[in-house]
CSV table of C-alpha atoms and ligand atoms in Angstrom, one decimal:
chain,number,residue,atom,x,y,z
A,1,UNK,CA,-0.3,-0.4,-0.3
A,2,UNK,CA,1.2,3.7,-0.4
A,3,UNK,CA,0.8,5.5,2.5
A,4,UNK,CA,1.6,9.0,3.3
A,5,UNK,CA,3.4,10.4,6.3
A,6,UNK,CA,3.8,13.9,7.4
A,7,UNK,CA,6.5,15.5,9.7
A,8,UNK,CA,8.6,12.1,8.8
A,9,UNK,CA,11.9,13.3,9.7
A,10,UNK,CA,10.6,13.7,13.3
A,11,UNK,CA,10.4,11.3,16.1
A,12,UNK,CA,7.5,9.0,16.0
A,13,UNK,CA,7.5,9.7,12.7
A,14,UNK,CA,10.6,8.7,11.4
A,15,UNK,CA,10.2,5.1,13.4
A,16,UNK,CA,6.6,4.7,12.7
A,17,UNK,CA,8.1,5.2,8.6
A,18,UNK,CA,11.1,2.4,9.1
A,19,UNK,CA,8.5,-0.1,10.6
A,20,UNK,CA,5.7,0.4,7.6
A,21,UNK,CA,8.5,-0.3,5.1
A,22,UNK,CA,9.9,-2.9,7.4
A,23,UNK,CA,6.2,-4.1,6.0
A,24,UNK,CA,6.9,-4.0,2.0
A,25,UNK,CA,4.7,-0.7,1.8
A,26,UNK,CA,5.6,2.4,0.4
A,27,UNK,CA,6.0,5.5,1.7
A,28,UNK,CA,5.7,9.0,0.6
A,29,UNK,CA,7.5,11.1,3.2
A,30,UNK,CA,6.8,14.9,4.1
A,31,UNK,CA,9.1,17.1,6.2
A,32,UNK,CA,9.5,20.8,6.5
A,33,UNK,CA,13.0,20.4,8.4
A,34,UNK,CA,12.3,23.3,10.3
A,35,UNK,CA,15.1,24.2,13.3
A,36,UNK,CA,12.3,23.7,16.7
A,37,UNK,CA,15.0,21.3,17.4
A,38,UNK,CA,19.1,20.4,15.4
A,39,UNK,CA,17.6,20.2,11.7
A,40,UNK,CA,20.9,17.6,11.4
A,41,UNK,CA,19.1,15.4,14.9
A,42,UNK,CA,16.0,15.4,11.4
A,43,UNK,CA,18.7,14.7,8.0
A,44,UNK,CA,20.6,11.3,10.5
A,45,UNK,CA,16.8,10.4,11.0
A,46,UNK,CA,16.3,10.6,7.4
A,47,UNK,CA,19.2,9.0,5.9
A,48,UNK,CA,18.2,5.6,7.8
A,49,UNK,CA,15.6,6.1,5.4
A,50,UNK,CA,16.6,7.6,2.2
A,51,UNK,CA,18.4,4.8,0.7
A,52,UNK,CA,15.5,2.5,1.1
A,53,UNK,CA,14.0,1.8,-2.6
A,54,UNK,CA,10.1,2.4,-1.4
A,55,UNK,CA,10.1,5.9,0.3
A,56,UNK,CA,10.3,9.0,-1.9
A,57,UNK,CA,10.8,12.4,0.3
A,58,UNK,CA,9.6,15.6,-0.1
A,59,UNK,CA,10.8,18.4,1.5
A,60,UNK,CA,8.0,21.3,1.9
A,61,UNK,CA,5.4,22.8,4.6
A,62,UNK,CA,1.9,20.6,5.3
A,63,UNK,CA,0.1,24.1,5.9
A,64,UNK,CA,1.4,25.3,2.1
A,65,UNK,CA,-1.6,23.4,-0.4
A,66,UNK,CA,1.5,23.4,-2.9
A,67,UNK,CA,3.8,20.5,-1.1
A,68,UNK,CA,1.1,18.9,-2.0
A,69,UNK,CA,0.6,19.1,-5.7
A,70,UNK,CA,3.8,17.8,-6.1
A,71,UNK,CA,2.7,14.0,-5.5
A,72,UNK,CA,2.8,13.1,-8.0
A,73,UNK,CA,1.0,9.2,-7.3
A,74,UNK,CA,-1.5,11.3,-5.1
A,75,UNK,CA,-3.9,8.6,-6.4
A,76,UNK,CA,-2.8,5.2,-5.2
A,77,UNK,CA,-2.4,6.9,-1.1
A,78,UNK,CA,-4.1,4.1,0.7
A,79,UNK,CA,-3.6,6.0,4.0
A,80,UNK,CA,-1.8,9.2,5.1
A,81,UNK,CA,-0.7,9.4,8.5
A,82,UNK,CA,0.0,13.2,10.0
A,83,UNK,CA,2.5,13.6,12.3
A,84,UNK,CA,3.4,16.6,10.6
A,85,UNK,CA,3.5,19.7,14.0
A,86,UNK,CA,4.3,22.6,15.4
A,87,UNK,CA,4.6,19.8,19.0
A,88,UNK,CA,5.8,21.3,22.5
A,89,UNK,CA,3.9,22.6,25.5
A,90,UNK,CA,6.5,24.8,26.7
A,91,UNK,CA,7.4,26.6,23.2
A,92,UNK,CA,3.2,27.7,22.6
A,93,UNK,CA,4.0,30.1,25.4
A,94,UNK,CA,6.3,32.2,23.6
A,95,UNK,CA,5.8,31.2,20.2
A,96,UNK,CA,2.4,30.3,19.6
A,97,UNK,CA,2.1,31.5,15.6
A,98,UNK,CA,4.2,28.6,14.8
A,99,UNK,CA,1.0,26.9,16.3
A,100,UNK,CA,-1.5,28.5,14.7
A,101,UNK,CA,0.7,27.5,11.3
A,102,UNK,CA,1.6,23.8,11.5
A,103,UNK,CA,-0.7,23.0,13.7
A,104,UNK,CA,-4.3,25.1,12.5
A,105,UNK,CA,-3.6,25.5,8.8
A,106,UNK,CA,-1.4,22.7,8.3
A,107,UNK,CA,-4.3,20.2,10.4
A,108,UNK,CA,-7.0,22.1,7.3
A,109,UNK,CA,-4.9,21.7,4.2
A,110,UNK,CA,-3.9,18.2,5.5
A,111,UNK,CA,-7.8,18.0,5.7
A,112,UNK,CA,-8.8,19.6,1.8
A,113,UNK,CA,-5.8,17.4,0.9
A,114,UNK,CA,-7.1,14.1,2.3
A,115,UNK,CA,-10.8,15.0,1.5
A,116,UNK,CA,-10.4,15.1,-2.4
A,117,UNK,CA,-8.5,12.6,-3.1
A,118,UNK,CA,-10.0,9.3,-5.5
A,119,UNK,CA,-9.2,7.0,-3.0
A,120,UNK,CA,-10.9,8.0,-0.2
A,121,UNK,CA,-7.5,7.6,2.3
A,122,UNK,CA,-7.9,6.5,5.9
A,123,UNK,CA,-6.2,10.2,7.9
A,124,UNK,CA,-4.4,9.2,10.8
A,125,UNK,CA,-3.5,12.0,12.8
A,126,UNK,CA,-1.5,13.2,16.0
A,127,UNK,CA,-3.6,14.6,19.0
A,128,UNK,CA,-2.4,14.8,22.5
A,129,UNK,CA,-2.5,13.6,25.9
A,130,UNK,CA,-2.1,17.4,26.6
A,131,UNK,CA,-6.0,18.0,25.2
A,132,UNK,CA,-7.1,16.7,28.9
A,133,UNK,CA,-5.5,19.5,31.0
A,134,UNK,CA,-5.9,19.9,34.3
A,135,UNK,CA,-9.5,18.8,35.5
A,136,UNK,CA,-9.7,15.7,34.1
A,137,UNK,CA,-9.9,11.9,36.1
A,138,UNK,CA,-7.4,10.0,35.6
A,139,UNK,CA,-6.7,7.7,34.4
A,140,UNK,CA,-8.4,9.7,31.1
A,141,UNK,CA,-11.2,8.9,29.4
A,142,UNK,CA,-12.0,9.6,25.5
A,143,UNK,CA,-15.0,10.0,26.4
A,144,UNK,CA,-15.3,13.1,28.7
A,145,UNK,CA,-16.0,16.1,27.2
A,146,UNK,CA,-13.1,18.4,26.7
A,147,UNK,CA,-12.7,22.6,26.8
A,148,UNK,CA,-10.5,23.3,29.1
A,149,UNK,CA,-7.1,23.4,27.5
A,150,UNK,CA,-4.2,25.0,29.8
A,151,UNK,CA,-1.8,25.9,26.6
A,152,UNK,CA,-1.7,27.0,23.1
A,153,UNK,CA,-0.3,23.3,21.6
A,154,UNK,CA,-3.4,21.6,23.1
A,155,UNK,CA,-5.4,24.3,21.8
A,156,UNK,CA,-5.0,23.7,18.8
A,157,UNK,CA,-5.0,19.8,19.0
A,158,UNK,CA,-9.1,20.4,20.4
A,159,UNK,CA,-9.6,22.6,17.2
A,160,UNK,CA,-7.8,19.6,15.3
A,161,UNK,CA,-9.9,17.5,16.8
A,162,UNK,CA,-12.5,19.0,16.3
A,163,UNK,CA,-12.1,20.1,12.7
A,164,UNK,CA,-11.4,16.6,11.8
A,165,UNK,CA,-14.6,15.9,12.8
A,166,UNK,CA,-16.3,18.5,10.8
A,167,UNK,CA,-14.4,16.9,7.5
A,168,UNK,CA,-15.9,13.2,8.7
A,169,UNK,CA,-19.5,14.9,9.2
A,170,UNK,CA,-19.7,16.8,5.5
A,171,UNK,CA,-17.2,14.8,3.4
A,172,UNK,CA,-17.3,11.4,5.1
A,173,UNK,CA,-13.3,11.2,5.4
A,174,UNK,CA,-12.7,8.2,7.8
A,175,UNK,CA,-10.1,9.5,10.5
A,176,UNK,CA,-8.6,7.9,14.0
A,177,UNK,CA,-7.3,11.0,16.0
A,178,UNK,CA,-4.3,9.0,18.5
A,179,UNK,CA,-3.7,11.0,21.6
A,180,UNK,CA,0.0,10.8,21.8
A,181,UNK,CA,0.7,10.0,25.7
A,182,UNK,CA,4.7,11.1,26.1
A,183,UNK,CA,6.5,9.1,24.2
A,184,UNK,CA,10.3,8.6,24.5
A,185,UNK,CA,12.8,6.4,23.3
A,186,UNK,CA,15.8,6.1,20.6
A,187,UNK,CA,16.3,9.2,18.5
A,188,UNK,CA,14.0,10.7,20.0
A,189,UNK,CA,13.1,14.5,20.7
A,190,UNK,CA,15.7,16.5,22.3
A,191,UNK,CA,13.0,19.0,23.6
A,192,UNK,CA,11.3,16.9,26.0
A,193,UNK,CA,12.3,16.2,29.6
A,194,UNK,CA,13.9,12.9,29.3
A,195,UNK,CA,16.7,14.3,26.6
A,196,UNK,CA,17.6,17.1,28.4
A,197,UNK,CA,17.8,15.3,31.9
A,198,UNK,CA,19.8,13.0,30.1
A,199,UNK,CA,22.2,15.9,28.8
A,200,UNK,CA,22.5,17.8,32.3
A,201,UNK,CA,23.4,14.4,33.9
A,202,UNK,CA,26.2,13.7,31.8
A,203,UNK,CA,27.9,17.3,32.5
A,204,UNK,CA,27.3,17.4,36.0
A,205,UNK,CA,24.5,20.0,35.9
A,206,UNK,CA,21.8,20.1,37.8
A,207,UNK,CA,18.1,18.9,36.6
A,208,UNK,CA,15.4,22.0,36.8
A,209,UNK,CA,12.6,19.6,38.5
A,210,UNK,CA,9.5,21.0,37.7
A,211,UNK,CA,6.9,21.6,41.3
A,212,UNK,CA,8.9,19.7,43.2
A,213,UNK,CA,8.5,16.5,41.6
A,214,UNK,CA,5.1,15.8,42.6
A,215,UNK,CA,4.1,15.1,38.7
A,216,UNK,CA,2.7,12.0,37.2
A,217,UNK,CA,3.5,11.1,33.5
A,218,UNK,CA,2.3,8.3,31.4
A,219,UNK,CA,5.3,6.7,29.2
A,220,UNK,CA,5.6,5.2,26.4
A,221,UNK,CA,7.7,3.9,24.5
A,222,UNK,CA,8.3,4.4,21.4
A,223,UNK,CA,8.6,0.8,19.8
A,224,UNK,CA,4.6,0.5,21.6
A,225,UNK,CA,3.5,3.7,20.1
A,226,UNK,CA,5.0,3.0,16.3
A,227,UNK,CA,3.3,-1.1,16.6
A,228,UNK,CA,0.0,0.5,17.5
A,229,UNK,CA,0.1,3.0,14.2
A,230,UNK,CA,1.4,0.1,12.9
A,231,UNK,CA,-2.1,-1.6,13.7
A,232,UNK,CA,-3.9,1.3,13.0
A,233,UNK,CA,-2.7,2.0,9.5
A,234,UNK,CA,-3.2,-2.0,8.0
A,235,UNK,CA,-7.0,-2.8,9.9
A,236,UNK,CA,-10.3,-2.2,8.5
A,237,UNK,CA,-11.5,0.6,11.4
A,238,UNK,CA,-14.1,-0.4,12.9
A,239,UNK,CA,-17.0,3.6,13.3
A,240,UNK,CA,-19.4,4.1,15.5
A,241,UNK,CA,-22.3,2.9,12.6
A,242,UNK,CA,-24.6,6.1,11.8
A,243,UNK,CA,-22.8,8.5,13.4
A,244,UNK,CA,-19.2,10.4,11.1
A,245,UNK,CA,-16.5,8.1,10.5
A,246,UNK,CA,-14.1,9.5,13.3
A,247,UNK,CA,-13.1,8.5,16.2
A,248,UNK,CA,-9.7,9.2,19.4
A,249,UNK,CA,-8.2,6.4,21.0
A,250,UNK,CA,-5.6,7.5,24.1
A,251,UNK,CA,-2.2,5.9,23.0
A,252,UNK,CA,-0.5,5.7,26.4
A,253,UNK,CA,0.9,3.0,28.7
A,254,UNK,CA,-1.4,3.5,31.2
A,255,UNK,CA,1.4,3.3,33.6
A,256,UNK,CA,1.6,6.5,34.8
A,257,UNK,CA,4.8,6.9,36.7
A,258,UNK,CA,5.9,9.5,39.7
A,259,UNK,CA,8.5,12.1,38.0
A,260,UNK,CA,11.1,11.4,40.6
A,261,UNK,CA,10.8,7.5,39.9
A,262,UNK,CA,11.3,8.7,36.4
A,263,UNK,CA,14.3,10.1,37.1
A,264,UNK,CA,15.9,7.3,39.3
A,265,UNK,CA,15.3,5.3,36.7
A,266,UNK,CA,17.0,7.3,34.2
A,267,UNK,CA,20.3,7.9,36.5
A,268,UNK,CA,19.9,3.7,36.2
A,269,UNK,CA,20.2,3.3,32.8
A,270,UNK,CA,23.1,6.2,31.8
A,271,UNK,CA,24.6,5.0,35.3
A,272,UNK,CA,25.3,8.6,37.2
A,273,UNK,CA,23.4,9.9,39.6
A,274,UNK,CA,21.8,13.6,39.0
A,275,UNK,CA,21.9,17.1,40.7
A,276,UNK,CA,17.7,18.2,41.4
A,277,UNK,CA,17.2,21.9,41.3
A,278,UNK,CA,13.2,21.7,43.0
A,279,UNK,CA,11.3,25.0,40.8
A,280,UNK,CA,7.2,25.4,40.6
A,281,UNK,CA,5.5,24.2,38.0
A,282,UNK,CA,5.9,25.8,35.2
A,283,UNK,CA,3.5,28.3,33.0
A,284,UNK,CA,0.9,25.6,30.9
A,285,UNK,CA,1.9,21.8,32.6
A,286,UNK,CA,-0.1,19.6,34.0
A,287,UNK,CA,0.3,17.8,37.0
A,288,UNK,CA,-0.8,13.8,35.7
A,289,UNK,CA,-1.4,12.4,32.2
A,290,UNK,CA,-2.5,8.9,32.3
A,291,UNK,CA,-4.0,6.9,29.4
A,292,UNK,CA,-7.5,4.5,29.6
A,293,UNK,CA,-6.4,2.1,26.6
A,294,UNK,CA,-9.0,0.2,26.6
A,295,UNK,CA,-10.5,1.3,23.6
A,296,UNK,CA,-7.4,0.2,22.0
A,297,UNK,CA,-7.3,-2.7,22.9
A,298,UNK,CA,-11.2,-4.0,22.6
A,299,UNK,CA,-10.9,-2.1,18.9
A,300,UNK,CA,-7.3,-2.9,17.5
A,301,UNK,CA,-5.3,-5.6,20.3
A,302,UNK,CA,-3.2,-3.6,21.5
A,303,UNK,CA,-1.2,-4.1,24.0
A,304,UNK,CA,2.3,-1.8,25.2
A,305,UNK,CA,4.6,-4.1,26.4
A,306,UNK,CA,8.0,-2.3,27.4
A,307,UNK,CA,8.9,-1.7,31.4
A,308,UNK,CA,10.4,1.8,31.8
A,309,UNK,CA,13.6,0.3,33.1
A,310,UNK,CA,13.9,-1.4,29.9
A,311,UNK,CA,12.6,1.4,27.6
A,312,UNK,CA,14.7,3.8,29.5
A,313,UNK,CA,17.9,1.4,29.0
A,314,UNK,CA,17.6,1.4,24.9
A,315,UNK,CA,16.6,5.2,24.9
A,316,UNK,CA,20.4,5.8,27.3
A,317,UNK,CA,22.6,3.4,24.6
A,318,UNK,CA,21.7,4.9,21.8
A,319,UNK,CA,22.0,8.6,23.9
A,320,UNK,CA,25.2,7.9,24.2
A,321,UNK,CA,26.4,6.1,21.4
A,322,UNK,CA,24.4,9.4,18.9
A,323,UNK,CA,26.2,11.8,21.4
A,324,UNK,CA,29.6,11.0,21.4
A,325,UNK,CA,29.4,10.2,17.6
B,1,NAD,N1,6.6,13.1,21.3
B,1,NAD,C1,5.0,12.8,22.2
B,1,NAD,O1,5.4,13.0,23.3
B,1,NAD,C2,3.9,13.0,21.2
B,1,NAD,C3,3.1,13.4,22.6
B,1,NAD,C4,1.7,14.0,22.1
B,1,NAD,C5,1.9,14.7,21.1
B,1,NAD,N2,2.9,14.1,19.7
B,1,NAD,C6,2.4,14.0,19.0
B,1,NAD,O2,2.6,13.2,17.8
B,1,NAD,C7,2.9,14.2,16.4
B,1,NAD,C8,4.2,13.6,16.5
B,1,NAD,O3,5.9,14.4,17.2
B,1,NAD,P1,7.0,13.2,17.9
B,1,NAD,O4,7.3,14.2,19.0
B,1,NAD,O5,7.3,13.3,15.8
B,1,NAD,O6,7.8,15.5,17.1
B,1,NAD,P2,8.4,15.8,15.9
B,1,NAD,O7,9.2,17.6,16.0
B,1,NAD,O8,10.0,14.8,15.7
B,1,NAD,O9,8.0,15.7,15.0
B,1,NAD,C9,7.4,16.5,13.7
B,1,NAD,C10,8.2,16.7,12.6
B,1,NAD,O10,7.2,17.4,11.8
B,1,NAD,C11,8.1,18.5,10.8
B,1,NAD,N3,6.6,20.0,11.1
B,1,NAD,C12,5.7,21.0,11.8
B,1,NAD,N4,5.7,21.9,11.5
B,1,NAD,C13,6.1,21.4,9.7
B,1,NAD,C14,4.9,21.1,9.1
B,1,NAD,N5,4.5,23.7,9.3
B,1,NAD,N6,5.0,21.6,7.4
B,1,NAD,C15,6.4,20.7,7.3
B,1,NAD,N7,6.7,19.6,8.8
B,1,NAD,C16,6.7,19.9,9.3
B,1,NAD,C17,9.2,18.9,12.0
B,1,NAD,O11,9.8,19.6,11.1
B,1,NAD,C18,9.1,18.0,12.9
B,1,NAD,O12,10.1,17.4,12.3
B,1,NAD,C19,2.8,15.8,16.5
B,1,NAD,O13,1.5,15.9,16.9
B,1,NAD,C20,3.1,16.5,17.9
B,1,NAD,O14,2.2,17.0,18.5
B,1,NAD,C21,3.7,14.2,20.6
């Protein structure tokens, strides 16, 4: 099958593309290689994809319709996996317009492209656990009514879900939205805490522990996330009868971990102790994330099985090797 992956040079996109290529699918990947974090890391991820015959890369902005006009084989696309976005909660406080551009205009441009394809593709798109804000009851269920985002990032992801529902209602565009819960692993994102912590620990700098360590996160290992996305991309979706063909799923680990426990596990993986600097809660952050994954288990057999210690060891091994290059 021909699959379009947006954000293919990103952390999750590059892993998903690799997994689908291993299953002999053909991949067209789009990414604008922006400098939100070091584009060298994005180019290195692409290097691992670029030498495969079933992979084609298009450098372009998903918020520009002309990017999609360059897709010569667009009428063969069976599935679109839309992961390109401006990620990060904290950066959205200082750079709000980046989020409007990639997450609002970009998402709408992907919807317009998808609904006009003759192939009637399935569109799988990235949402985020941040849509649950601070008032949801743990574990977070997709059934909860959500309208209180606490960061602009979360507001744009909620808006994406609304736009997607609307396109399912108006045009019958089949869609699955995935609320990712703190994904970590090799080839990860330098703006995320586990990367920042690792760098500081190895350099002997104190790590910044927000809300004095009183936080919980549902950390999900990248291979578990990829396994879930591949299942969704390759199985027939189950949509509720008589409703627009749109469903949103949590995709997480269902085992929230306290921040201090996470740091201790990372110390073990890196073989070095951290020096802590305890700080108050940051604007836009949430206290806890916790995924109820029963819907994805029921509909797709999703079963994350990587314990934190194993996943962090894999990250640490990769990070130490990558850093020494
Ligand atoms: N990693 C996580 O823990 C996490 C959690 C919740 C949600 N998500 C969502 O999952 C998706 C993938 O996240 P990731 O961790 O791989 O992030 P990432 O930043 O590594 O990947 C996103 C990729 O999209 C590209 N991109 C951004 N704006 C673009 C644009 N306008 N046009 C073309 N390309 C553009 C970037 O260059 C980047 O390579 C994002 O939508 C993100 O919001 C991730």
